[in-house]
Coordinates of C-alpha atoms in Angstrom, one line a residue:
T1 CA 139.3 62.3 216.5
L2 CA 139.9 64.0 213.3
R3 CA 137.8 63.5 210.5
M4 CA 138.2 64.5 206.7
P5 CA 135.8 64.4 203.7
V6 CA 136.2 61.3 201.5
P7 CA 137.1 63.3 198.3
A8 CA 139.8 65.1 200.0
L9 CA 141.4 61.8 201.4
L10 CA 141.2 60.4 197.7
L11 CA 143.0 63.4 196.4
L12 CA 145.8 63.2 199.1
F13 CA 146.1 59.4 198.3
L14 CA 146.6 60.3 194.5
C15 CA 149.2 62.8 195.2
L16 CA 151.1 60.7 197.6
R17 CA 151.3 58.0 194.8
G18 CA 152.4 60.3 192.0
R19 CA 155.3 61.3 194.3
A20 CA 156.3 57.7 194.6
G21 CA 156.3 57.2 190.7
G22 CA 152.5 57.9 189.2
L23 CA 149.8 55.9 188.0
P24 CA 149.7 54.2 184.3
H25 CA 148.1 56.8 182.0
F26 CA 147.7 57.5 178.3
L27 CA 150.2 60.1 177.0
Q28 CA 148.5 59.8 173.4
Q29 CA 145.6 58.0 172.2
P30 CA 145.0 57.0 168.5
D31 CA 142.6 59.1 166.3
D32 CA 140.5 58.4 163.7
L33 CA 142.3 57.9 160.4
V34 CA 141.4 57.9 156.6
V35 CA 143.6 56.2 154.4
L36 CA 143.8 55.3 150.6
L37 CA 143.6 51.6 149.8
G38 CA 147.4 50.4 149.6
D39 CA 149.0 53.0 151.6
E40 CA 150.2 53.1 155.2
A41 CA 148.2 53.5 158.1
R42 CA 149.7 54.5 161.5
L43 CA 147.5 54.7 164.9
S44 CA 149.6 56.4 167.6
C45 CA 149.5 55.1 171.4
A46 CA 151.7 56.4 174.3
L47 CA 151.5 55.3 177.8
G48 CA 153.1 57.0 180.8
A49 CA 154.1 55.4 184.3
Y50 CA 153.3 51.9 182.6
R51 CA 156.0 49.1 182.0
G52 CA 153.6 46.2 181.4
L53 CA 152.1 44.5 178.5
V54 CA 150.6 46.7 175.7
Q55 CA 148.3 45.2 173.2
W56 CA 145.9 46.4 170.1
T57 CA 142.4 45.3 169.3
K58 CA 140.5 45.5 166.0
D59 CA 136.7 45.6 166.3
G60 CA 137.4 44.0 169.7
L61 CA 139.8 41.3 168.6
A62 CA 143.1 41.3 170.4
L63 CA 146.1 41.5 167.5
G64 CA 148.6 40.0 170.3
G65 CA 151.3 41.6 172.7
E66 CA 154.4 40.9 170.3
R67 CA 155.8 43.8 168.5
D68 CA 155.7 42.2 165.1
L69 CA 152.3 40.9 165.7
P70 CA 152.7 37.4 164.2
G71 CA 149.8 36.1 162.3
W72 CA 149.3 39.8 161.0
S73 CA 151.8 40.2 158.0
R74 CA 151.0 43.5 157.4
Y75 CA 150.6 44.6 160.9
W76 CA 153.4 45.7 163.4
I77 CA 153.8 47.8 166.6
S78 CA 156.5 50.4 166.6
G79 CA 158.1 52.9 169.0
N80 CA 160.1 52.7 172.0
A81 CA 158.5 50.6 174.7
A82 CA 160.7 52.0 177.7
S83 CA 159.4 55.3 176.7
G84 CA 155.9 54.1 176.5
Q85 CA 155.4 54.4 172.4
H86 CA 153.1 51.6 171.1
D87 CA 152.0 52.9 167.5
L88 CA 150.1 50.3 165.2
H89 CA 151.3 50.3 161.6
I90 CA 149.2 48.7 158.6
K91 CA 150.8 48.5 155.0
P92 CA 149.7 48.1 152.6
V93 CA 146.2 49.1 153.8
E94 CA 143.3 47.0 152.3
L95 CA 139.6 47.4 152.2
E96 CA 139.3 44.8 155.1
D97 CA 141.5 46.7 157.6
Q98 CA 138.6 49.3 157.8
A99 CA 137.7 48.8 161.3
S100 CA 137.8 50.2 165.2
Y101 CA 141.1 50.0 167.0
E102 CA 142.1 50.3 170.7
C103 CA 145.2 50.3 172.3
Q104 CA 145.1 48.8 175.9
A105 CA 147.2 48.7 178.5
T106 CA 146.3 45.1 180.1
Q107 CA 147.9 45.0 183.4
A108 CA 146.9 48.5 184.3
G109 CA 143.4 48.0 183.0
L110 CA 143.5 51.0 180.6
R111 CA 141.9 51.3 177.2
S112 CA 142.2 54.0 174.8
R113 CA 139.3 55.5 173.1
P114 CA 138.3 53.6 169.7
A115 CA 140.0 54.9 166.8
Q116 CA 138.1 54.2 163.3
L117 CA 140.3 53.5 160.3
H118 CA 138.4 54.5 157.1
V119 CA 139.9 53.1 154.0
L120 CA 139.2 54.8 150.9
V121 CA 139.0 53.1 147.3
P122 CA 139.4 55.4 144.4
P123 CA 136.7 54.6 141.7
E124 CA 137.6 53.0 138.2
A125 CA 137.2 54.6 135.1
P126 CA 133.5 54.6 134.3
Q127 CA 131.7 53.1 131.3
V128 CA 129.3 54.8 128.9
L129 CA 127.2 52.3 127.3
G130 CA 127.3 52.4 123.6
G131 CA 130.8 54.3 123.5
P132 CA 132.9 55.2 122.7
S133 CA 130.9 56.4 119.5
V134 CA 127.2 56.7 120.3
S135 CA 124.9 56.9 117.4
L136 CA 121.9 59.3 117.7
V137 CA 119.1 60.8 115.7
A138 CA 118.8 64.4 116.0
G139 CA 115.5 65.5 117.4
V140 CA 114.7 62.4 118.9
P141 CA 115.1 62.4 122.7
A142 CA 117.9 59.8 123.9
N143 CA 119.6 58.6 127.2
L144 CA 123.2 58.1 127.9
T145 CA 124.2 55.9 130.6
C146 CA 127.4 56.1 132.5
R147 CA 128.2 53.2 134.9
S148 CA 130.9 52.8 137.6
H149 CA 131.8 49.2 138.8
G150 CA 134.1 47.9 141.6
D151 CA 134.6 48.5 145.2
A152 CA 135.1 52.0 145.4
H153 CA 134.5 53.6 148.4
P154 CA 133.1 55.9 149.3
T155 CA 130.4 55.6 146.3
P156 CA 131.8 57.7 143.6
E157 CA 129.7 60.7 142.1
L158 CA 129.2 60.2 138.2
L159 CA 129.1 63.7 136.2
W160 CA 128.8 64.8 132.6
F161 CA 130.8 67.4 131.0
R162 CA 130.9 68.9 127.6
D163 CA 133.8 71.2 126.6
G164 CA 134.6 71.4 130.2
V165 CA 131.3 72.5 131.2
R166 CA 129.1 70.3 133.6
L167 CA 125.7 69.0 132.1
D168 CA 122.4 69.2 133.7
G169 CA 119.6 67.1 133.3
T170 CA 121.0 63.6 134.8
T171 CA 119.6 60.9 137.2
F172 CA 121.7 59.0 139.5
H173 CA 121.2 55.5 140.4
Q174 CA 123.1 52.8 142.5
T175 CA 122.9 48.9 142.8
L176 CA 123.8 47.4 146.2
L177 CA 125.6 44.0 146.7
K178 CA 123.8 41.5 149.1
E179 CA 126.6 42.3 151.9
G180 CA 125.4 45.9 151.8
T181 CA 128.6 47.2 150.1
T182 CA 128.2 49.1 147.0
G183 CA 128.1 47.1 143.7
S184 CA 127.7 49.6 140.8
V185 CA 126.5 53.0 140.2
E186 CA 125.2 54.9 137.3
S187 CA 124.3 58.2 135.7
I188 CA 121.8 58.7 133.1
L189 CA 121.9 61.8 131.1
F190 CA 118.8 62.9 129.1
L191 CA 119.1 65.0 126.1
T192 CA 117.4 65.7 122.6
P193 CA 120.5 66.0 120.3
S194 CA 120.4 68.2 117.3
S195 CA 122.3 68.1 114.2
H196 CA 124.9 70.6 115.7
D197 CA 125.8 67.9 118.1
D198 CA 127.5 65.9 115.4
G199 CA 131.0 64.9 116.4
A200 CA 130.6 66.2 119.8
T201 CA 132.7 64.6 122.8
L202 CA 130.8 64.2 126.2
V203 CA 132.8 63.1 129.3
C204 CA 131.5 60.9 132.2
R205 CA 133.6 61.6 135.3
A206 CA 133.6 59.2 138.4
R207 CA 134.8 61.3 141.4
S208 CA 135.0 60.6 145.0
Q209 CA 136.9 61.5 148.2
A210 CA 139.3 58.9 147.4
L211 CA 140.2 60.6 144.1
P212 CA 138.8 64.3 143.7
A213 CA 140.2 64.5 140.3
G214 CA 138.1 61.8 139.5
K215 CA 138.4 59.5 136.3
D216 CA 136.9 60.3 133.0
T217 CA 135.5 58.4 130.0
A218 CA 135.0 60.3 126.8
I219 CA 132.5 59.2 124.1
T220 CA 131.8 60.8 120.6
L221 CA 128.2 61.6 119.4
S222 CA 127.6 60.4 115.7
L223 CA 124.2 62.2 114.8
Q224 CA 121.9 61.0 112.3
Y225 CA 119.7 64.0 111.3
P226 CA 116.9 65.0 108.7
P227 CA 117.9 67.6 106.2
V228 CA 118.8 71.2 107.5
V229 CA 117.4 73.5 104.7
T230 CA 118.2 77.0 103.8
L231 CA 115.9 78.6 101.0
S232 CA 116.5 82.0 99.2
A233 CA 115.0 83.8 96.4
E234 CA 116.7 85.9 93.8
P235 CA 115.7 88.8 93.5
Q236 CA 113.8 88.9 96.9
T237 CA 111.9 92.1 96.0
V238 CA 110.4 92.2 92.3
Q239 CA 107.8 93.7 90.2
E240 CA 104.7 91.8 89.3
G241 CA 105.6 89.9 86.0
E242 CA 109.3 89.4 86.7
K243 CA 111.2 86.0 86.9
V244 CA 112.3 84.8 90.3
T245 CA 114.6 81.9 91.2
F246 CA 114.2 79.9 94.3
L247 CA 117.3 77.8 95.6
C248 CA 116.8 75.0 98.2
Q249 CA 120.1 74.1 99.9
A250 CA 120.4 71.3 102.4
T251 CA 122.7 69.2 104.8
A252 CA 121.8 66.0 106.1
Q253 CA 123.0 62.6 107.4
P254 CA 122.3 60.3 105.7
P255 CA 122.2 61.9 102.4
V256 CA 119.1 63.8 100.9
T257 CA 117.0 61.6 98.8
G258 CA 114.4 64.0 97.3
Y259 CA 112.9 67.6 97.1
R260 CA 109.3 68.6 97.1
W261 CA 108.1 72.3 96.1
A262 CA 104.9 74.0 97.3
K263 CA 103.3 77.2 96.9
G264 CA 100.7 78.3 99.7
G265 CA 100.6 74.7 100.8
S266 CA 99.7 73.4 97.1
P267 CA 102.2 71.2 95.5
V268 CA 104.0 72.7 92.5
L269 CA 103.7 70.0 89.7
G270 CA 106.7 69.4 88.0
A271 CA 109.4 70.7 90.4
R272 CA 111.7 68.1 91.8
G273 CA 115.2 69.5 92.2
P274 CA 116.9 72.2 94.5
M275 CA 116.0 75.0 91.9
L276 CA 112.6 76.6 91.3
E277 CA 111.8 79.3 88.7
V278 CA 108.6 81.2 88.6
V279 CA 107.1 84.4 87.3
A280 CA 106.1 86.6 90.2
D281 CA 102.3 87.8 90.8
A282 CA 100.6 89.3 93.6
S283 CA 99.7 85.9 95.1
F284 CA 103.3 85.3 96.0
L285 CA 103.0 87.8 98.6
T286 CA 100.7 86.1 100.9
A287 CA 101.3 82.4 99.5
P288 CA 104.9 81.6 100.4
V289 CA 106.9 79.2 98.4
S290 CA 108.1 76.2 100.6
C291 CA 110.9 73.4 99.7
E292 CA 110.7 70.3 101.6
V293 CA 113.9 68.1 101.8
S294 CA 114.0 64.4 102.8
N295 CA 116.5 61.5 103.9
A296 CA 116.0 58.3 105.8
V297 CA 115.8 59.9 109.0
G298 CA 113.0 62.4 108.3
S299 CA 112.3 65.7 106.3
A300 CA 112.5 69.4 106.8
N301 CA 110.7 72.4 105.3
R302 CA 111.4 75.7 105.0
S303 CA 109.3 78.6 103.3
T304 CA 109.8 82.1 102.1
A305 CA 107.4 84.9 100.6
L306 CA 108.5 87.4 97.9
D307 CA 108.2 91.0 98.1
V308 CA 106.2 91.4 94.9
Q309 CA 105.0 95.0 94.0
F310 CA 101.7 95.2 92.4
G311 CA 99.1 97.5 91.8
P312 CA 96.0 97.9 94.0
I313 CA 93.1 95.0 93.7
L314 CA 89.9 95.5 95.3
Q315 CA 89.2 92.8 98.0
A316 CA 86.0 94.2 99.4
K317 CA 83.3 96.6 98.1
P318 CA 81.6 99.2 99.9
E319 CA 78.2 98.1 101.0
P320 CA 75.0 100.2 100.3
L321 CA 73.8 101.8 103.5
S322 CA 70.3 103.1 104.6
V323 CA 70.2 105.4 107.9
D324 CA 67.9 107.7 109.3
A325 CA 68.2 111.2 109.0
G326 CA 70.7 112.5 111.7
E327 CA 72.5 109.3 112.3
D328 CA 76.2 108.6 111.3
A329 CA 77.0 106.8 108.1
S330 CA 80.2 104.6 107.7
F331 CA 81.5 103.1 104.5
S332 CA 84.4 100.8 104.1
C333 CA 86.2 99.5 101.3
A334 CA 89.5 97.2 101.2
W335 CA 92.1 97.4 98.6
R336 CA 95.4 95.3 98.6
G337 CA 98.6 96.4 96.9
N338 CA 102.3 96.4 97.6
P339 CA 103.3 99.2 98.6
L340 CA 100.1 100.0 100.5
P341 CA 97.6 101.7 97.9
R342 CA 96.5 105.2 98.5
V343 CA 92.5 105.3 98.9
T344 CA 90.6 108.2 98.4
W345 CA 86.8 108.8 98.7
T346 CA 84.6 111.1 96.7
R347 CA 80.9 111.6 95.8
R348 CA 79.9 110.6 92.3
G349 CA 79.8 113.3 90.2
G350 CA 81.8 115.5 92.3
T351 CA 85.7 116.0 92.7
Q352 CA 86.0 116.9 96.3
V353 CA 88.0 114.4 98.3
L354 CA 85.8 113.4 101.4
G355 CA 88.2 111.2 103.1
F356 CA 91.4 109.0 102.9
G357 CA 92.0 105.4 103.9
P358 CA 89.6 102.3 103.8
T359 CA 86.7 103.8 105.9
L360 CA 84.7 107.2 105.1
R361 CA 82.6 108.3 108.1
L362 CA 79.6 110.7 107.5
P363 CA 78.3 112.3 110.8
S364 CA 74.8 113.1 111.3
V365 CA 73.7 112.6 107.5
G366 CA 70.8 114.4 106.2
P367 CA 68.7 114.0 102.9
E368 CA 71.2 116.0 100.9
D369 CA 73.9 113.5 101.9
A370 CA 72.2 110.8 100.1
G371 CA 73.6 109.7 96.8
D372 CA 76.5 107.4 95.5
Y373 CA 80.0 107.5 97.0
V374 CA 83.2 106.3 95.3
C375 CA 86.1 104.4 96.8
R376 CA 89.2 104.8 94.7
A377 CA 92.6 103.5 94.6
E378 CA 95.3 105.0 92.4
P379 CA 97.6 102.5 90.2
G380 CA 100.7 101.2 91.5
L381 CA 104.4 101.9 90.6
S382 CA 104.2 99.7 87.9
G383 CA 100.8 101.5 86.3
R384 CA 98.8 98.4 86.9
G385 CA 95.6 97.6 89.0
G386 CA 93.7 100.7 90.5
G387 CA 90.1 101.4 90.0
A388 CA 87.0 102.5 91.8
A389 CA 84.0 100.9 93.6
E390 CA 81.0 102.8 94.9
A391 CA 78.0 102.3 97.2
R392 CA 74.8 104.1 97.6
L393 CA 73.8 106.2 100.8
T394 CA 69.9 106.1 101.3
V395 CA 68.9 108.5 103.9
N396 CA 65.5 107.7 105.7
A397 CA 63.7 110.8 105.8
P398 CA 60.0 112.0 105.6
P399 CA 58.5 111.7 101.9
I400 CA 59.4 114.3 99.5
V401 CA 56.2 115.0 97.3
T402 CA 56.2 117.1 94.2
A403 CA 53.5 118.1 91.9
L404 CA 53.7 117.2 88.3
Q405 CA 52.4 119.3 85.3
S406 CA 49.1 118.3 84.5
A407 CA 47.1 118.9 81.3
P408 CA 44.5 121.8 81.4
A409 CA 40.8 120.1 81.2
S410 CA 37.6 121.4 80.1
L411 CA 34.4 121.5 81.9
R412 CA 32.5 118.4 82.2
G413 CA 35.6 116.8 80.4
P414 CA 38.0 114.0 81.8
A415 CA 41.0 115.6 84.1
R416 CA 44.2 113.9 85.2
L417 CA 46.4 115.1 88.0
Q418 CA 49.7 113.8 89.1
C419 CA 52.2 114.0 92.1
L420 CA 55.9 112.2 92.5
V421 CA 56.8 110.5 95.6
F422 CA 60.2 109.9 96.7
A423 CA 60.6 108.3 100.0
S424 CA 62.8 105.9 102.2
P425 CA 61.6 104.1 103.6
A426 CA 58.7 103.6 101.4
P427 CA 55.4 105.0 101.9
E428 CA 52.6 103.4 103.7
A429 CA 50.2 105.0 101.1
V430 CA 49.9 107.9 98.9
V431 CA 46.4 109.9 99.6
W432 CA 44.5 112.3 97.6
S433 CA 42.4 114.7 99.6
W434 CA 40.1 117.6 98.6
D435 CA 37.3 119.4 100.2
E436 CA 34.6 116.6 100.8
G437 CA 36.9 113.6 100.8
F438 CA 40.2 111.5 100.0
L439 CA 41.0 108.4 98.3
A440 CA 44.1 106.3 98.4
A441 CA 43.5 103.8 95.8
G442 CA 40.6 102.5 93.9
S443 CA 37.5 104.7 92.9
R444 CA 35.1 107.1 94.7
G445 CA 32.2 108.6 92.8
R446 CA 34.0 110.7 89.9
F447 CA 37.5 110.2 91.4
L448 CA 39.9 107.2 90.5
V449 CA 43.5 106.9 91.8
E450 CA 46.3 104.9 90.2
T451 CA 49.8 104.5 91.5
F452 CA 52.7 103.2 89.9
P453 CA 56.7 103.0 90.2
A454 CA 58.4 106.2 88.9
P455 CA 61.6 106.3 87.1
E456 CA 64.6 106.1 89.4
G457 CA 65.4 109.7 90.7
R458 CA 68.3 111.3 92.4
G459 CA 70.7 108.5 93.9
G460 CA 69.7 107.8 97.6
Q461 CA 66.1 109.2 97.3
G462 CA 64.6 105.8 97.8
P463 CA 62.0 104.3 95.6
G464 CA 59.8 106.7 93.6
L465 CA 56.0 106.5 93.2
I466 CA 53.6 108.4 90.6
S467 CA 50.2 108.9 92.0
V468 CA 47.6 109.8 89.4
L469 CA 44.0 111.1 90.3
H470 CA 41.6 110.8 87.5
I471 CA 38.5 113.0 87.5
S472 CA 35.6 112.1 85.1
G473 CA 33.2 115.0 84.3
T474 CA 34.7 117.8 85.7
Q475 CA 32.7 120.6 87.6
E476 CA 33.2 124.5 88.1
S477 CA 34.2 123.5 91.7
D478 CA 37.2 121.5 90.6
F479 CA 38.8 124.0 88.9
S480 CA 38.7 126.6 91.9
R481 CA 39.5 124.1 94.8
G482 CA 43.0 122.6 95.6
F483 CA 43.9 118.8 95.6
N484 CA 46.3 117.6 98.2
C485 CA 48.8 114.7 97.3
S486 CA 50.2 113.4 100.6
A487 CA 52.5 110.3 101.6
R488 CA 53.3 109.3 105.2
N489 CA 56.1 106.7 106.3
R490 CA 57.4 106.0 109.9
L491 CA 59.6 109.3 109.9
G492 CA 56.9 111.5 109.0
E493 CA 54.6 113.0 106.4
G494 CA 55.1 115.0 103.2
G495 CA 52.8 116.7 100.9
T496 CA 51.8 119.1 97.9
R497 CA 48.9 121.1 96.5
V498 CA 47.9 120.3 92.9
S499 CA 45.6 122.8 90.9
L500 CA 43.5 121.7 88.0
G501 CA 43.9 124.0 85.1
R502 CA 41.0 124.9 82.8
R503 CA 41.2 124.7 79.1
D504 CA 39.2 127.6 76.8
L505 CA 37.0 126.3 74.2
L506 CA 36.9 129.8 71.9
P507 CA 39.7 128.4 69.6
T508 CA 38.0 125.1 69.0
V509 CA 34.8 126.9 68.1
Q510 CA 36.9 129.1 65.7
I511 CA 38.5 126.3 63.9
V512 CA 35.2 124.4 63.5
A513 CA 33.4 127.5 62.3
G514 CA 36.1 128.5 59.9
V515 CA 36.5 125.0 58.5
A516 CA 32.5 124.8 57.9
A517 CA 32.7 128.1 56.1
A518 CA 35.3 127.3 53.9
A519 CA 33.5 124.0 53.0
L520 CA 30.5 126.0 52.1
T521 CA 32.3 128.6 50.2
L522 CA 34.1 125.9 47.9
L523 CA 30.9 124.2 47.4
M524 CA 29.2 127.6 46.1
V525 CA 32.1 128.2 43.7
I526 CA 32.1 124.6 42.2
T527 CA 28.2 125.0 41.9
G528 CA 28.8 128.3 39.9
V529 CA 31.4 126.9 37.9
A530 CA 29.0 124.0 36.9
L531 CA 26.2 126.2 36.0
C532 CA 28.4 128.6 33.8
C533 CA 29.6 125.7 32.0
W534 CA 25.9 124.5 31.3
R535 CA 24.7 127.8 30.2
H536 CA 27.6 128.4 27.9
G537 CA 26.2 125.3 26.1
K538 CA 23.0 127.3 25.0
A539 CA 24.3 129.6 22.4
S540 CA 20.9 131.2 22.0
A541 CA 20.7 132.5 25.6
S542 CA 21.5 136.2 26.1
F543 CA 21.5 138.4 29.1
S544 CA 21.1 141.8 29.4
K545 CA 23.3 144.3 31.4
Q546 CA 21.9 145.0 34.9
K547 CA 23.2 147.2 37.5
N548 CA 24.1 143.6 39.5
L549 CA 26.0 142.6 36.5
V550 CA 29.6 141.8 37.2
R551 CA 32.1 140.8 34.2
I552 CA 35.3 139.4 35.1
P553 CA 37.6 140.8 34.4
G554 CA 35.4 144.1 34.0
S555 CA 35.8 147.8 34.3
S556 CA 35.0 149.7 37.6
D557 CA 31.8 151.0 36.5
G558 CA 30.5 147.7 35.4
S559 CA 30.4 148.5 31.5
S560 CA 32.6 146.0 29.3
S561 CA 35.8 147.5 27.9
R562 CA 35.2 145.5 24.7
G563 CA 32.4 147.6 23.2
A564 CA 29.0 147.5 22.5
E565 CA 28.8 144.4 20.9
E566 CA 29.7 142.7 24.2
E567 CA 26.9 144.8 26.1
T568 CA 24.2 143.6 23.5
G569 CA 25.2 140.0 23.8
S570 CA 26.0 139.9 19.7
G571 CA 28.4 137.5 18.7
G572 CA 29.1 133.7 19.6
D573 CA 32.1 134.4 22.0
R574 CA 30.8 136.5 24.6
G575 CA 32.1 135.5 28.2
P576 CA 30.1 134.1 31.0
I577 CA 28.1 136.4 33.3
V578 CA 27.9 135.5 36.9
H579 CA 24.9 136.9 39.2
T580 CA 25.6 137.6 42.8
D581 CA 24.2 139.7 45.4
H582 CA 25.7 143.2 46.2
S583 CA 26.2 142.2 49.9
D584 CA 28.5 139.6 48.9
L585 CA 30.7 141.9 46.7
V586 CA 33.3 144.9 48.1
L587 CA 35.4 147.3 46.3
D588 CA 38.8 147.1 46.7
E589 CA 41.4 150.0 46.6
E590 CA 42.1 149.6 43.4
G591 CA 38.4 150.1 42.3
T592 CA 37.8 146.3 41.3
L593 CA 35.0 144.4 42.8
E594 CA 35.8 141.9 45.3
S595 CA 33.4 139.5 46.9
K596 CA 32.7 139.4 50.6
D597 CA 34.5 136.6 52.2
P598 CA 32.0 134.7 54.5
T599 CA 35.0 133.1 56.2
N600 CA 36.6 136.4 57.1
G601 CA 39.7 135.8 55.0
Y602 CA 39.9 131.8 55.6
Y603 CA 39.1 131.5 51.5
K604 CA 39.2 134.7 49.4
V605 CA 37.5 134.7 46.1
R606 CA 39.2 136.9 43.5
G607 CA 36.8 136.5 40.6
V608 CA 35.9 134.4 37.6
S609 CA 37.9 134.7 34.3
P610 CA 35.9 134.3 31.2
P611 CA 36.8 131.3 28.9
T612 CA 39.2 131.8 26.2
S613 CA 37.1 129.8 23.9
P614 CA 33.5 129.3 23.2
D615 CA 34.1 125.6 24.2
S616 CA 35.9 126.1 27.3
C617 CA 34.8 127.3 30.8
V618 CA 37.6 128.0 33.4
T619 CA 37.0 129.6 36.6
S620 CA 40.1 131.1 38.3
L621 CA 40.2 130.8 42.1
Q622 CA 42.7 132.1 44.6
L623 CA 42.6 130.7 48.1
R624 CA 44.3 132.3 51.2
S625 CA 46.1 129.8 53.4
P626 CA 43.9 129.2 56.5
R627 CA 45.1 130.5 60.0
I628 CA 46.5 128.1 62.2
F629 CA 45.1 127.9 65.8
N630 CA 47.4 127.0 68.4
L631 CA 46.0 125.3 71.5
P632 CA 47.3 126.7 74.7

């Protein structure tokens, strides 16, 4: 027997049947369709080799086999049934028509694929809460809510625009009905408006597939804002002492209610309006003037500083420095001025400029750098200000010891030796030393040390001390040996040798001897005069001429020039006669007798003149000025 596979037999059967008229089949099946609410929907269906009943189902519910579909007023079937065309029409489409539709050939048992009908419902114009004019406060964060109601399908998108530009900073929220359909949607725009937003127009647009262009709702912003302030000064650049006018202008909604002026944060008393007049000084450069304007919403403040030109003003003086020798020293001073002052550094007493600017640096200083340094600023353009400030540099170094001149001393008398010590830091002690010992303070045997502050020395040398070594009862060895004065501090030691000078006693002895001789001579003369006067009272007394006789005035040979009567002593008016030893008389160059001067000229006796009358006795003396003895 001939056997054929089952698939081959089935294929042969179908071919034979097709030749005999074919089997019912779909020539066209319905596709998914999207339609706007109110428009017409058409679902296509075409069958081949079928002459039987054709019907449509909606979500599985049969609509009927009649072409006009009674019971469904908006539904009908169109097309040539003989040619197998059975299209379903729905007009106008409503939201309830959104369903799944099938075309069925009942007698042939054929069903088309399901076709989904989507009904688009365009959104209505959205609503902005508070519109069409929304009142906001500038600077205060605010929310604008745009809401869309109705059965729009699909759910619309809400967008915000300003001047055609989409705005960011929104959130989206939707509310669903109990049946699951969209009840409403809303969009919230977060913004912080400014005064520039006053009168601005914002647009909320509801947009979906059903209405791509969307529907718009516009609102206008009405801003309440605190004052917007501008502050100006005329002139802005001034010389110190000139007048300046400040003008404070403001725009505000609601209107301005008050002005308040301040300088450097401190209120300007008595200033109330939009204008302020002042006399400029240096403080306006760093203490700006501010104007605060207020209204019912709030207040705003603006400030401005003047460009005040003024002469230098000292802000920080240089500080004294004390550094060790070999280290660097640095001085600083601060001057304020507009324009910036020119600062120079010099040394007091000198003219050489050591540096410029607020800082002076002295590298590796030595004792010779000690002194006072001057920071100087020249006056400004107005001729005001300027000046100088100084500070002392003390260089720490080993002590500098100098011997002071001391008065010579006599043997076995008191003596005083001195030395001057300058040191920074101050010396720990000043020590006197000699052959057999040393002494820093107090007494030891014949020696006593005293130390006391010295007058200020050259700037920067440090504190001065004078140390004195007292010696009581000097000895020969004190004049031949040296005394050392030394001082020590943490940086080292310094010292000097001091010698004791000796005073010669000869001048003093000569003075004493001369005074004694002069006094003795004067006593002798007074005694002689007194004796002469006493003898003159005795008229009967007479003296004969002797070789030792001296008449004053008299001749060179000792005889009287007045005649024999004077020699014999006759007459009542003979002059007095003075006896003296030859050793006391010398003959001068003119042949006159001159008494020897026991004082070697300290006093000189020229002679004794006779009285002019019997009743008088006069002695004439000439005294030489004593020699002056200058002590070394």
